[in-house]
Amino acid sequence: MVDEDHSAIAPAVWAGAVAQYCILASWVGIPAELGQAQEALAVARDLGDPALIARALIACGMLALYDPELSQPYFDEAIDLVRAIGDRRSLCQIFSYQATAAVMRGEPVPAIAAAEQGRELADALGDRFFSRNCRAWLSTALMIQGNLDHAAKVARSVTEEAEAVGDLTMAVFSYVSLSEVLGFHGQADAAHAAAQSALQAATTMGGYFADAVYSVFANAALARGDAAAARKAAETALQQTNPLREVFTRSVAPLPEAWLACGDPSAARRFADEMLAVVPGWYRMMALLARAFIAMAQDEPELAARDAHDALTVAARTKGYLRVDDTLECLARLAINDNNHAYAVRLLGAAEAIRRRMGHPASRCIKPGTTLPSPLSERRWGRAISMPSGRRVLDCPPRRLSGMRNAVSGARCASRHRVARAGSAQCDSVSARRARCATASRAADR
């Protein structure tokens, strides 16, 4: 119906069928033509059918799911329309799709808001499928914010419910989320087991979502310390994706870290650069952090410091605090290499406090065995752990905060520095310091 001449088909029937096909195609991650959904929308507008217009708008938004600037106007118009006609079920579905889109672009705050609205409405309507879908994406958004315990609890509730009713789609989504959460929680074997459950459900339904499944296999392998398995799984994820989902797959498949763990920083750098060229939101923080560790391995401390600072800026903007601790430790290790031990201790103290609150172990990019270099540093470490988490960073003299990059390169501390922001090349150093310090403080105090 979507590929052939539809002149013999009633316009309302054709437009409704095309809209539903496009929504289903987006659900399973297979390509469909946005132009055809837009044609269905034009037909619906000509017919003046509000319900049909809303369905066609949802179809257009779903096909543009990976492009928020394109999808959001469709969803906004659809929300206004279904509210006007009292279509609460469609409103629930739109909130669910908005949560999906927000997670895929690495924006946990709007993702949580949409997921909670959708879940509440789905529960009121008795729509268990969309309640599960909202909770699955809610789990991932909570993880991005560093709320690992709550994220795991939400994901487990969905896996149990999906298994009980035979909902394979939500079983895949929730096991993928659970595996990722457990991997960041340091529970490597449990993360691998959840990935296996996701693969089993995906295979049963025909192999859909294999790119997401193999991405979490890669993360679980990194958590287990199996670099070769992580690289293989991440590469398989990219092979299994399609153009519609490639940006999202690059966002979640840890290829830069896997290659670095395999001892090939050059390949890791190439994948990190490719990732940074396309990924949005909090995923950009992940890419910047990976490239910072790669730059350290390649003896490029200035690039490492710049990327680490930029990663903190992204964390502050998105409120995605997971791995802020690793970013602080990256800066601490750069400071140690520059013999700036007092500053390093404050950063390490803040990182440790964040990890204790989140239950997040040290980055898989950080090799164990680095020790603080003197008895004085050990005493300072003890003081850093015992003082309030925010103070560990905020107590650092401003000249050291503002001059971190120059300290790393051996130059004198500068009073100003650049912080990369979207669409801006310069930022006042005081604002940049406050953003980074506030990020670390908020994450530590969660």
Short mmCIF file of C-alpha atoms in Angstrom, two decimals:
data_model
loop_
_atom_site.label_atom_id
_atom_site.label_comp_id
_atom_site.label_asym_id
_atom_site.label_seq_id
_atom_site.Cartn_x
_atom_site.Cartn_y
_atom_site.Cartn_z
CA MET A 1 0.00 0.00 0.00
CA VAL A 2 2.84 2.40 0.72
CA ASP A 3 4.78 1.53 -2.47
CA GLU A 4 2.02 1.31 -5.09
CA ASP A 5 -0.44 3.67 -6.74
CA HIS A 6 -3.13 4.43 -4.17
CA SER A 7 -5.59 6.23 -6.41
CA ALA A 8 -8.10 3.39 -6.04
CA ILE A 9 -7.92 3.47 -2.25
CA ALA A 10 -10.05 5.79 -0.15
CA PRO A 11 -7.78 8.70 0.94
CA ALA A 12 -8.56 8.28 4.64
CA VAL A 13 -7.80 4.56 4.49
CA TRP A 14 -4.53 5.14 2.62
CA ALA A 15 -3.35 7.94 4.92
CA GLY A 16 -4.17 5.94 8.04
CA ALA A 17 -2.42 2.84 6.73
CA VAL A 18 0.71 4.78 5.74
CA ALA A 19 0.85 6.52 9.12
CA GLN A 20 0.53 3.22 10.98
CA TYR A 21 3.16 1.56 8.76
CA CYS A 22 5.62 4.39 9.38
CA ILE A 23 5.07 4.24 13.14
CA LEU A 24 5.67 0.47 13.16
CA ALA A 25 8.76 0.85 10.96
CA SER A 26 10.20 3.37 13.40
CA TRP A 27 9.42 1.04 16.32
CA VAL A 28 11.53 -1.79 14.92
CA GLY A 29 14.23 0.53 13.59
CA ILE A 30 13.88 -0.11 9.88
CA PRO A 31 14.04 2.69 7.29
CA ALA A 32 10.84 4.25 5.98
CA GLU A 33 10.27 7.32 3.85
CA LEU A 34 9.52 10.52 5.75
CA GLY A 35 8.21 11.96 2.48
CA GLN A 36 5.46 9.35 2.38
CA ALA A 37 4.42 10.13 5.95
CA GLN A 38 4.35 13.81 5.02
CA GLU A 39 2.14 12.96 2.03
CA ALA A 40 -0.22 11.10 4.36
CA LEU A 41 -0.24 14.17 6.63
CA ALA A 42 -1.17 16.39 3.68
CA VAL A 43 -4.04 14.05 2.81
CA ALA A 44 -5.24 14.06 6.42
CA ARG A 45 -5.16 17.87 6.51
CA ASP A 46 -7.21 18.02 3.29
CA LEU A 47 -9.77 15.69 4.85
CA GLY A 48 -9.89 17.78 8.03
CA ASP A 49 -9.90 14.69 10.29
CA PRO A 50 -8.22 15.66 13.61
CA ALA A 51 -7.58 12.07 14.71
CA LEU A 52 -6.05 11.18 11.33
CA ILE A 53 -3.98 14.36 11.31
CA ALA A 54 -2.67 13.50 14.79
CA ARG A 55 -1.75 9.96 13.68
CA ALA A 56 0.09 11.28 10.63
CA LEU A 57 1.91 13.89 12.74
CA ILE A 58 3.03 11.12 15.11
CA ALA A 59 4.27 9.10 12.13
CA CYS A 60 6.32 12.06 10.87
CA GLY A 61 7.75 12.66 14.34
CA MET A 62 8.67 9.01 14.74
CA LEU A 63 10.50 8.86 11.41
CA ALA A 64 12.41 12.00 12.40
CA LEU A 65 13.09 10.61 15.87
CA TYR A 66 16.86 10.93 15.57
CA ASP A 67 16.62 14.58 14.48
CA PRO A 68 15.06 16.57 17.36
CA GLU A 69 14.86 19.83 15.40
CA LEU A 70 12.77 18.05 12.80
CA SER A 71 10.70 15.75 15.05
CA GLN A 72 9.78 18.16 17.85
CA PRO A 73 7.44 20.42 15.82
CA TYR A 74 5.48 17.35 14.70
CA PHE A 75 5.12 16.13 18.28
CA ASP A 76 4.24 19.59 19.60
CA GLU A 77 1.43 20.00 17.06
CA ALA A 78 0.21 16.47 17.73
CA ILE A 79 0.09 17.10 21.50
CA ASP A 80 -2.01 20.24 21.04
CA LEU A 81 -4.34 18.41 18.69
CA VAL A 82 -4.93 15.25 20.78
CA ARG A 83 -5.47 17.36 23.89
CA ALA A 84 -8.06 19.39 22.04
CA ILE A 85 -9.99 16.27 20.98
CA GLY A 86 -9.49 14.50 24.32
CA ASP A 87 -7.43 11.61 22.88
CA ARG A 88 -5.52 10.63 26.03
CA ARG A 89 -4.25 7.37 24.55
CA SER A 90 -2.47 9.15 21.70
CA LEU A 91 -1.16 11.71 24.19
CA CYS A 92 0.31 8.89 26.26
CA GLN A 93 2.02 7.46 23.18
CA ILE A 94 3.48 10.83 22.21
CA PHE A 95 5.00 11.26 25.68
CA SER A 96 6.51 7.81 25.30
CA TYR A 97 8.02 8.70 21.93
CA GLN A 98 9.34 11.98 23.31
CA ALA A 99 11.09 10.09 26.12
CA THR A 100 12.65 7.80 23.52
CA ALA A 101 13.84 10.73 21.42
CA ALA A 102 15.27 12.59 24.42
CA VAL A 103 17.30 9.57 25.56
CA MET A 104 18.60 9.03 22.04
CA ARG A 105 19.87 12.59 21.92
CA GLY A 106 21.43 12.31 25.39
CA GLU A 107 19.11 14.71 27.23
CA PRO A 108 18.04 13.05 30.51
CA VAL A 109 15.97 15.92 31.94
CA PRO A 110 13.31 16.09 29.18
CA ALA A 111 13.49 12.29 28.90
CA ILE A 112 12.56 11.85 32.56
CA ALA A 113 9.79 14.45 32.34
CA ALA A 114 8.22 12.83 29.26
CA ALA A 115 8.65 9.28 30.58
CA GLU A 116 6.99 10.10 33.90
CA GLN A 117 4.09 11.89 32.22
CA GLY A 118 3.64 9.02 29.81
CA ARG A 119 3.84 6.39 32.55
CA GLU A 120 1.27 8.15 34.72
CA LEU A 121 -1.13 8.48 31.81
CA ALA A 122 -0.56 4.89 30.67
CA ASP A 123 -1.20 3.57 34.16
CA ALA A 124 -4.41 5.61 34.39
CA LEU A 125 -5.55 4.20 31.04
CA GLY A 126 -4.52 0.66 31.91
CA ASP A 127 -2.08 0.61 28.95
CA ARG A 128 0.61 -1.68 30.31
CA PHE A 129 2.63 -1.77 27.07
CA PHE A 130 3.23 1.97 26.98
CA SER A 131 3.74 2.02 30.74
CA ARG A 132 6.58 -0.47 30.24
CA ASN A 133 7.99 1.51 27.34
CA CYS A 134 8.04 4.73 29.37
CA ARG A 135 9.71 2.98 32.30
CA ALA A 136 12.34 1.36 30.08
CA TRP A 137 13.46 4.75 28.76
CA LEU A 138 13.11 6.27 32.23
CA SER A 139 15.66 3.73 33.47
CA THR A 140 18.23 4.81 30.89
CA ALA A 141 17.64 8.51 31.61
CA LEU A 142 18.11 7.91 35.35
CA MET A 143 21.34 6.07 34.58
CA ILE A 144 22.65 9.03 32.57
CA GLN A 145 22.02 11.22 35.60
CA GLY A 146 24.01 8.81 37.77
CA ASN A 147 21.03 7.46 39.71
CA LEU A 148 22.10 3.86 39.21
CA ASP A 149 20.16 2.20 42.03
CA HIS A 150 16.85 3.73 40.97
CA ALA A 151 17.60 3.00 37.31
CA ALA A 152 18.27 -0.67 38.06
CA LYS A 153 15.08 -0.96 40.11
CA VAL A 154 12.97 0.53 37.31
CA ALA A 155 14.59 -1.66 34.64
CA ARG A 156 14.10 -4.83 36.68
CA SER A 157 10.42 -4.04 37.18
CA VAL A 158 10.00 -3.82 33.40
CA THR A 159 11.95 -7.02 32.66
CA GLU A 160 9.85 -8.97 35.15
CA GLU A 161 6.58 -7.63 33.78
CA ALA A 162 7.61 -8.09 30.14
CA GLU A 163 8.70 -11.69 30.79
CA ALA A 164 5.44 -12.44 32.59
CA VAL A 165 3.24 -11.32 29.68
CA GLY A 166 5.53 -12.34 26.80
CA ASP A 167 6.23 -8.78 25.63
CA LEU A 168 9.38 -9.40 23.58
CA THR A 169 9.88 -5.78 22.50
CA MET A 170 9.87 -4.45 26.02
CA ALA A 171 11.96 -7.40 27.18
CA VAL A 172 14.66 -6.33 24.72
CA PHE A 173 14.43 -2.65 25.70
CA SER A 174 14.45 -3.28 29.44
CA TYR A 175 17.20 -5.92 29.42
CA VAL A 176 19.36 -3.59 27.31
CA SER A 177 18.81 -0.81 29.83
CA LEU A 178 19.40 -3.14 32.79
CA SER A 179 22.62 -4.49 31.29
CA GLU A 180 23.98 -1.00 30.73
CA VAL A 181 23.06 0.11 34.25
CA LEU A 182 24.62 -2.98 35.84
CA GLY A 183 27.79 -2.53 33.79
CA PHE A 184 28.22 1.02 35.05
CA HIS A 185 27.41 -0.29 38.54
CA GLY A 186 30.42 -2.62 38.31
CA GLN A 187 28.29 -5.80 38.23
CA ALA A 188 29.93 -7.23 35.13
CA ASP A 189 28.57 -10.79 35.26
CA ALA A 190 25.01 -9.59 35.89
CA ALA A 191 25.38 -7.10 33.03
CA HIS A 192 26.47 -9.90 30.70
CA ALA A 193 23.56 -12.08 31.80
CA ALA A 194 21.10 -9.24 31.11
CA ALA A 195 22.65 -8.76 27.66
CA GLN A 196 22.16 -12.49 27.00
CA SER A 197 18.49 -12.16 27.95
CA ALA A 198 18.15 -9.18 25.60
CA LEU A 199 19.75 -11.18 22.78
CA GLN A 200 17.42 -14.12 23.36
CA ALA A 201 14.34 -11.89 23.19
CA ALA A 202 15.66 -10.04 20.13
CA THR A 203 16.42 -13.32 18.34
CA THR A 204 12.96 -14.67 19.12
CA MET A 205 11.35 -11.62 17.49
CA GLY A 206 13.49 -11.86 14.36
CA GLY A 207 16.78 -10.18 15.22
CA TYR A 208 15.54 -6.64 15.66
CA PHE A 209 17.57 -4.20 17.80
CA ALA A 210 20.76 -6.27 17.44
CA ASP A 211 22.83 -3.08 17.33
CA ALA A 212 21.63 -2.06 20.81
CA VAL A 213 22.07 -5.59 22.16
CA TYR A 214 25.66 -5.93 20.99
CA SER A 215 26.45 -2.47 22.31
CA VAL A 216 25.57 -3.58 25.84
CA PHE A 217 27.53 -6.80 25.33
CA ALA A 218 30.52 -4.54 24.62
CA ASN A 219 29.94 -2.51 27.77
CA ALA A 220 29.57 -5.67 29.85
CA ALA A 221 32.81 -7.01 28.40
CA LEU A 222 34.64 -3.80 29.30
CA ALA A 223 33.27 -4.08 32.83
CA ARG A 224 34.68 -7.65 32.95
CA GLY A 225 38.06 -6.46 31.64
CA ASP A 226 37.76 -8.43 28.39
CA ALA A 227 38.99 -5.88 25.86
CA ALA A 228 38.97 -8.21 22.85
CA ALA A 229 35.36 -9.26 23.46
CA ALA A 230 34.36 -5.62 23.95
CA ARG A 231 35.92 -4.60 20.66
CA LYS A 232 34.30 -7.49 18.78
CA ALA A 233 30.86 -6.76 20.24
CA ALA A 234 31.12 -3.02 19.54
CA GLU A 235 32.17 -3.69 15.95
CA THR A 236 29.27 -6.12 15.56
CA ALA A 237 26.88 -3.44 16.83
CA LEU A 238 28.00 -1.09 14.05
CA GLN A 239 27.72 -3.85 11.46
CA GLN A 240 24.17 -4.66 12.61
CA THR A 241 22.85 -1.09 12.56
CA ASN A 242 21.27 0.81 9.68
CA PRO A 243 21.57 4.43 8.50
CA LEU A 244 18.52 5.46 10.52
CA ARG A 245 20.07 4.24 13.79
CA GLU A 246 23.78 4.71 13.10
CA VAL A 247 24.20 7.86 15.19
CA PHE A 248 22.51 6.25 18.18
CA THR A 249 24.61 3.11 17.78
CA ARG A 250 27.80 5.17 17.67
CA SER A 251 26.57 6.92 20.80
CA VAL A 252 26.26 3.71 22.83
CA ALA A 253 28.81 1.30 21.32
CA PRO A 254 32.08 1.90 23.23
CA LEU A 255 34.47 1.50 20.31
CA PRO A 256 37.02 4.14 21.43
CA GLU A 257 37.35 2.62 24.91
CA ALA A 258 37.46 -0.92 23.53
CA TRP A 259 40.29 -0.11 21.13
CA LEU A 260 42.17 1.76 23.85
CA ALA A 261 41.78 -1.23 26.17
CA CYS A 262 43.18 -3.41 23.37
CA GLY A 263 46.31 -1.26 23.34
CA ASP A 264 45.68 0.58 20.07
CA PRO A 265 45.30 4.30 20.89
CA SER A 266 45.54 5.30 17.22
CA ALA A 267 42.46 3.29 16.29
CA ALA A 268 40.76 4.46 19.47
CA ARG A 269 41.47 8.08 18.50
CA ARG A 270 39.97 7.57 15.05
CA PHE A 271 36.75 6.14 16.48
CA ALA A 272 36.59 8.87 19.13
CA ASP A 273 36.93 11.56 16.48
CA GLU A 274 34.22 9.91 14.38
CA MET A 275 31.99 9.70 17.44
CA LEU A 276 32.50 13.35 18.33
CA ALA A 277 31.57 14.40 14.81
CA VAL A 278 28.02 13.07 15.16
CA VAL A 279 26.87 12.20 18.68
CA PRO A 280 24.64 14.57 20.69
CA GLY A 281 24.08 15.52 24.32
CA TRP A 282 25.52 13.44 27.15
CA TYR A 283 26.97 10.97 24.65
CA ARG A 284 29.27 13.76 23.56
CA MET A 285 30.58 13.88 27.13
CA MET A 286 31.36 10.16 26.85
CA ALA A 287 33.22 10.73 23.60
CA LEU A 288 35.20 13.66 25.01
CA LEU A 289 36.14 11.65 28.09
CA ALA A 290 37.26 8.70 25.96
CA ARG A 291 39.39 11.00 23.80
CA ALA A 292 40.87 12.60 26.92
CA PHE A 293 42.13 9.21 28.12
CA ILE A 294 43.33 8.41 24.61
CA ALA A 295 45.22 11.72 24.51
CA MET A 296 46.87 10.84 27.82
CA ALA A 297 48.00 7.52 26.32
CA GLN A 298 49.39 9.41 23.31
CA ASP A 299 51.21 11.93 25.53
CA GLU A 300 49.02 14.88 24.54
CA PRO A 301 48.22 16.43 27.93
CA GLU A 302 46.87 19.70 26.54
CA LEU A 303 44.26 17.90 24.42
CA ALA A 304 43.44 15.60 27.33
CA ALA A 305 42.85 18.54 29.67
CA ARG A 306 40.78 20.44 27.11
CA ASP A 307 38.57 17.44 26.38
CA ALA A 308 38.11 16.69 30.08
CA HIS A 309 37.07 20.27 30.79
CA ASP A 310 34.72 20.23 27.81
CA ALA A 311 33.22 16.96 29.06
CA LEU A 312 32.38 18.65 32.37
CA THR A 313 30.76 21.52 30.49
CA VAL A 314 28.51 19.06 28.63
CA ALA A 315 27.66 17.34 31.93
CA ALA A 316 26.65 20.67 33.45
CA ARG A 317 24.43 21.55 30.50
CA THR A 318 22.69 18.18 30.19
CA LYS A 319 22.69 17.32 33.92
CA GLY A 320 24.14 13.97 32.88
CA TYR A 321 26.42 13.27 35.84
CA LEU A 322 27.38 9.66 35.16
CA ARG A 323 31.18 9.56 34.68
CA VAL A 324 31.81 13.02 36.05
CA ASP A 325 33.92 11.11 38.59
CA ASP A 326 36.05 9.60 35.81
CA THR A 327 36.48 13.04 34.27
CA LEU A 328 37.72 14.47 37.57
CA GLU A 329 40.13 11.57 37.94
CA CYS A 330 41.43 12.20 34.42
CA LEU A 331 42.21 15.80 35.40
CA ALA A 332 43.72 14.59 38.68
CA ARG A 333 46.10 12.26 36.87
CA LEU A 334 47.15 15.08 34.58
CA ALA A 335 47.81 17.18 37.68
CA ILE A 336 49.85 14.36 39.27
CA ASN A 337 51.96 14.17 36.12
CA ASP A 338 52.58 17.90 36.51
CA ASN A 339 53.48 17.46 40.22
CA ASN A 340 50.42 19.48 41.23
CA HIS A 341 49.59 17.03 44.01
CA ALA A 342 47.42 19.25 46.20
CA TYR A 343 45.04 19.97 43.34
CA ALA A 344 45.05 16.32 42.30
CA VAL A 345 44.06 15.21 45.80
CA ARG A 346 41.06 17.53 45.82
CA LEU A 347 39.92 16.18 42.47
CA LEU A 348 40.45 12.58 43.56
CA GLY A 349 38.54 13.23 46.76
CA ALA A 350 35.58 14.62 44.84
CA ALA A 351 35.70 11.71 42.38
CA GLU A 352 35.73 9.17 45.21
CA ALA A 353 32.77 10.83 46.95
CA ILE A 354 30.77 10.76 43.70
CA ARG A 355 31.58 7.08 43.19
CA ARG A 356 30.48 6.19 46.69
CA ARG A 357 27.14 7.93 46.19
CA MET A 358 26.51 6.55 42.71
CA GLY A 359 27.96 3.10 43.23
CA HIS A 360 30.02 3.68 40.10
CA PRO A 361 33.49 2.08 40.01
CA ALA A 362 36.51 3.73 38.42
CA SER A 363 36.53 4.08 34.65
CA ARG A 364 37.56 1.12 32.56
CA CYS A 365 40.01 3.58 30.94
CA ILE A 366 41.81 4.04 34.27
CA LYS A 367 44.43 1.41 34.91
CA PRO A 368 44.84 0.43 38.56
CA GLY A 369 48.11 0.86 40.39
CA THR A 370 48.65 4.61 40.33
CA THR A 371 49.44 5.78 43.86
CA LEU A 372 49.69 9.18 45.43
CA PRO A 373 53.32 10.16 45.35
CA SER A 374 54.20 11.17 48.92
CA PRO A 375 53.22 10.84 52.60
CA LEU A 376 52.02 14.43 52.47
CA SER A 377 49.68 13.50 49.63
CA GLU A 378 48.36 10.55 51.62
CA ARG A 379 47.46 12.88 54.50
CA ARG A 380 45.82 15.30 52.12
CA TRP A 381 43.90 12.41 50.59
CA GLY A 382 42.46 11.55 53.99
CA ARG A 383 41.43 15.16 54.55
CA ALA A 384 39.91 15.33 51.06
CA ILE A 385 37.75 12.26 51.67
CA SER A 386 36.51 13.61 55.00
CA MET A 387 35.58 17.15 53.93
CA PRO A 388 32.20 17.99 52.29
CA SER A 389 32.17 16.81 48.70
CA GLY A 390 31.59 20.18 47.05
CA ARG A 391 34.35 21.83 49.05
CA ARG A 392 36.97 19.45 47.68
CA VAL A 393 36.78 21.16 44.33
CA LEU A 394 35.55 24.59 45.41
CA ASP A 395 38.39 24.92 47.95
CA CYS A 396 40.93 24.77 45.15
CA PRO A 397 42.57 28.16 44.56
CA PRO A 398 40.96 29.88 41.56
CA ARG A 399 44.31 30.31 39.86
CA ARG A 400 44.67 26.53 39.76
CA LEU A 401 41.17 25.96 38.47
CA SER A 402 41.52 28.55 35.72
CA GLY A 403 45.02 27.51 34.78
CA MET A 404 44.66 23.76 34.76
CA ARG A 405 45.45 23.36 31.09
CA ASN A 406 48.51 25.56 31.32
CA ALA A 407 49.69 23.75 34.44
CA VAL A 408 49.48 20.48 32.57
CA SER A 409 51.64 21.82 29.74
CA GLY A 410 54.18 23.26 32.19
CA ALA A 411 53.33 26.93 31.65
CA ARG A 412 52.31 29.45 34.30
CA CYS A 413 48.69 29.44 35.50
CA ALA A 414 46.54 31.68 33.35
CA SER A 415 43.62 33.77 34.52
CA ARG A 416 41.43 32.85 31.57
CA HIS A 417 40.91 29.76 29.45
CA ARG A 418 38.64 28.50 26.72
CA VAL A 419 35.72 26.20 27.33
CA ALA A 420 34.10 24.61 24.31
CA ARG A 421 30.38 25.30 24.10
CA ALA A 422 27.93 24.69 21.30
CA GLY A 423 28.12 27.66 19.00
CA SER A 424 30.61 29.57 21.14
CA ALA A 425 34.37 29.73 21.09
CA GLN A 426 35.01 31.76 24.22
CA CYS A 427 33.63 31.71 27.76
CA ASP A 428 34.47 33.80 30.79
CA SER A 429 36.85 31.80 32.97
CA VAL A 430 34.91 32.46 36.18
CA SER A 431 31.70 31.10 34.62
CA ALA A 432 33.57 28.10 33.33
CA ARG A 433 35.06 27.40 36.76
CA ARG A 434 31.69 27.70 38.43
CA ALA A 435 30.07 25.39 35.86
CA ARG A 436 32.68 22.71 36.36
CA CYS A 437 32.76 23.04 40.12
CA ALA A 438 28.98 23.08 40.35
CA THR A 439 28.82 19.95 38.20
CA ALA A 440 31.19 18.07 40.47
CA SER A 441 29.47 19.34 43.60
CA ARG A 442 25.95 18.46 42.44
CA ALA A 443 26.99 15.01 41.32
CA ALA A 444 28.86 14.35 44.57
CA ASP A 445 25.93 15.47 46.70
CA ARG A 446 23.28 13.42 44.89
#
